[in-house]
CSV table of C-alpha atoms in Angstrom, one decimal:
chain,number,residue,atom,x,y,z
A,226,ALA,CA,107.2,41.9,13.1
A,227,PHE,CA,106.3,43.5,9.7
A,228,PRO,CA,108.5,46.6,9.4
A,229,ARG,CA,107.7,47.1,5.7
A,230,GLN,CA,104.0,47.1,6.2
A,231,VAL,CA,103.9,50.1,8.6
A,232,CYS,CA,104.9,53.7,7.8
A,233,PHE,CA,104.8,57.0,9.6
A,234,TYR,CA,104.7,60.2,7.6
A,235,ASN,CA,104.9,63.5,9.4
A,236,GLY,CA,103.2,65.9,7.2
A,237,PHE,CA,100.3,66.2,4.8
A,238,GLN,CA,100.0,65.6,1.0
A,239,ASN,CA,96.6,65.6,-0.4
A,240,GLN,CA,97.4,63.1,-3.1
A,241,LEU,CA,98.9,60.7,-0.6
A,242,ALA,CA,95.9,61.1,1.7
A,243,HIS,CA,93.6,60.1,-1.2
A,244,LEU,CA,95.9,57.1,-2.1
A,245,ILE,CA,95.8,55.8,1.5
A,246,GLU,CA,92.0,56.2,1.7
A,247,ALA,CA,91.4,54.6,-1.7
A,248,GLY,CA,93.7,51.7,-0.8
A,249,ALA,CA,92.0,50.9,2.6
A,250,ASP,CA,89.3,48.4,3.1
A,251,MET,CA,87.6,50.5,5.9
A,252,PHE,CA,87.6,54.0,7.1
A,253,LEU,CA,86.9,54.6,10.8
A,254,MET,CA,85.4,57.9,11.8
A,255,PRO,CA,83.9,57.6,15.3
A,256,SER,CA,83.2,61.4,15.7
A,257,LEU,CA,81.4,62.8,18.7
A,258,TYR,CA,80.3,65.7,16.5
A,259,GLU,CA,80.7,66.1,12.7
A,260,PRO,CA,79.0,68.8,10.8
A,261,CYS,CA,80.0,67.1,7.6
A,262,GLY,CA,83.5,66.0,6.6
A,263,LEU,CA,84.6,64.9,3.2
A,264,ASN,CA,86.4,61.8,4.2
A,265,GLN,CA,83.3,59.6,4.4
A,266,LEU,CA,82.4,60.8,0.9
A,267,TYR,CA,85.8,60.0,-0.5
A,268,SER,CA,85.5,56.5,1.2
A,269,LEU,CA,82.2,55.9,-0.5
A,270,LYS,CA,83.5,56.9,-3.9
A,271,TYR,CA,86.6,54.7,-3.5
A,272,GLY,CA,84.8,51.6,-2.2
A,273,THR,CA,86.3,52.0,1.2
A,274,VAL,CA,83.6,51.1,3.7
A,275,PRO,CA,83.0,53.9,6.2
A,276,VAL,CA,82.5,52.9,9.8
A,277,VAL,CA,81.0,56.0,11.4
A,278,ARG,CA,79.1,57.2,14.5
A,279,ARG,CA,75.5,58.4,13.8
A,280,THR,CA,76.0,62.2,14.0
A,281,GLY,CA,75.7,65.2,11.8
A,282,GLY,CA,76.8,64.8,8.2
A,283,LEU,CA,78.0,61.3,8.8
A,284,ALA,CA,74.4,60.3,9.6
A,285,ASP,CA,73.2,62.1,6.5
A,286,SER,CA,75.7,60.5,4.1
A,287,VAL,CA,76.2,57.0,5.4
A,288,GLN,CA,73.3,54.5,5.7
A,289,HIS,CA,73.8,51.4,7.9
A,290,PHE,CA,74.1,48.3,5.7
A,291,ASP,CA,71.6,45.5,6.0
A,292,PRO,CA,73.1,42.2,4.8
A,293,THR,CA,69.6,40.6,4.4
A,294,THR,CA,68.4,43.3,1.9
A,295,GLY,CA,71.8,44.4,0.5
A,296,GLN,CA,70.9,48.0,1.2
A,297,GLY,CA,73.1,50.5,2.9
A,298,THR,CA,76.6,52.0,2.5
A,299,GLY,CA,78.5,51.5,5.7
A,300,VAL,CA,78.6,50.6,9.4
A,301,VAL,CA,76.8,53.2,11.5
A,302,PHE,CA,76.8,53.0,15.3
A,303,ASN,CA,75.0,55.2,17.9
A,304,ASP,CA,76.8,55.2,21.2
A,305,PHE,CA,80.0,57.4,21.6
A,306,ASP,CA,81.7,54.9,23.9
A,307,ALA,CA,83.9,51.8,23.8
A,308,GLY,CA,80.9,49.5,23.5
A,309,GLY,CA,79.5,51.3,20.5
A,310,LEU,CA,82.9,51.3,18.8
A,311,ARG,CA,83.5,47.7,19.6
A,312,TRP,CA,80.1,46.7,18.1
A,313,ALA,CA,80.9,48.7,14.9
A,314,LEU,CA,84.3,47.1,14.5
A,315,GLN,CA,83.1,43.6,15.2
A,316,THR,CA,80.2,44.1,12.7
A,317,ALA,CA,82.5,45.5,10.0
A,318,LEU,CA,85.0,42.6,10.5
A,319,GLU,CA,82.2,40.1,10.4
A,320,TRP,CA,80.9,41.4,7.0
A,321,TYR,CA,84.5,41.7,5.7
A,322,GLY,CA,84.7,37.9,6.3
A,323,TRP,CA,81.8,37.4,3.8
A,324,PRO,CA,83.3,38.4,0.4
A,325,GLY,CA,79.9,38.7,-1.4
A,326,VAL,CA,78.4,40.9,1.3
A,327,TRP,CA,81.5,43.0,1.5
A,328,HIS,CA,81.6,43.5,-2.3
A,329,ARG,CA,77.9,44.5,-2.3
A,330,LEU,CA,78.6,47.0,0.5
A,331,ALA,CA,81.5,48.6,-1.3
A,332,GLN,CA,79.6,48.7,-4.5
A,333,ASN,CA,76.6,50.5,-2.8
A,334,GLY,CA,79.0,53.2,-1.6
A,335,MET,CA,80.5,53.7,-5.0
A,336,GLN,CA,77.1,54.2,-6.5
A,337,GLN,CA,76.3,57.2,-4.3
A,338,ASP,CA,76.1,60.6,-6.0
A,339,PHE,CA,77.2,63.6,-3.9
A,340,SER,CA,78.1,65.7,-6.9
A,341,TRP,CA,77.4,69.4,-7.2
A,342,ALA,CA,75.2,68.7,-10.3
A,343,ARG,CA,72.9,66.5,-8.2
A,344,ALA,CA,72.9,69.1,-5.3
A,345,ALA,CA,72.1,71.9,-7.7
A,346,GLU,CA,69.2,70.0,-9.2
A,347,ALA,CA,67.8,69.4,-5.7
A,348,TYR,CA,68.1,73.1,-4.7
A,349,GLU,CA,66.6,74.2,-7.9
A,350,SER,CA,63.6,71.9,-7.4
A,351,LEU,CA,63.2,73.1,-3.8
A,352,TYR,CA,63.3,76.8,-4.8
A,353,LEU,CA,60.8,76.3,-7.6
A,354,ARG,CA,58.4,74.4,-5.3
A,355,ALA,CA,58.7,77.2,-2.7
A,356,TYR,CA,58.1,79.9,-5.3
A,357,ARG,CA,55.1,78.1,-6.7
A,358,THR,CA,53.6,77.5,-3.2
A,359,ARG,CA,54.1,81.1,-2.2
A,360,ARG,CA,52.5,82.3,-5.4
A,361,GLY,CA,49.6,79.9,-4.9
A,362,HIS,CA,50.6,77.8,-7.9
A,363,ASP,CA,51.8,74.5,-6.4
A,364,PHE,CA,51.6,72.1,-9.3
A,365,SER,CA,53.5,69.4,-7.5
A,366,GLY,CA,50.4,67.3,-7.0
């Protein structure tokens, strides 16, 4: 019915992959196991709402959104089965129908900082705390 709205590309181009992800409204990643991929991080940065199963790095990087508080960065579901996936998709589509809620959810994701600078500061703080504790000089309070 809509031949110009569907495309199949047999191959991989990093720039194209980013354009597709940045242009999407949602990114579905219902992984059984995920140590930590980059796609949900790209989604968050681009304002593409991640819909993920609570596992591994996905659980660490995407927080389930609560429309009553406006907190959270995506849709997170627990069960690796059709019911869990159905619930997640229905939830995402319901929120998508509320423009103010959806805008807040996308904005929350774009405000996340998964940069190396932030990670380096966290590691440095952890190492200093461990060093001070080992030496008996824990000044952290």
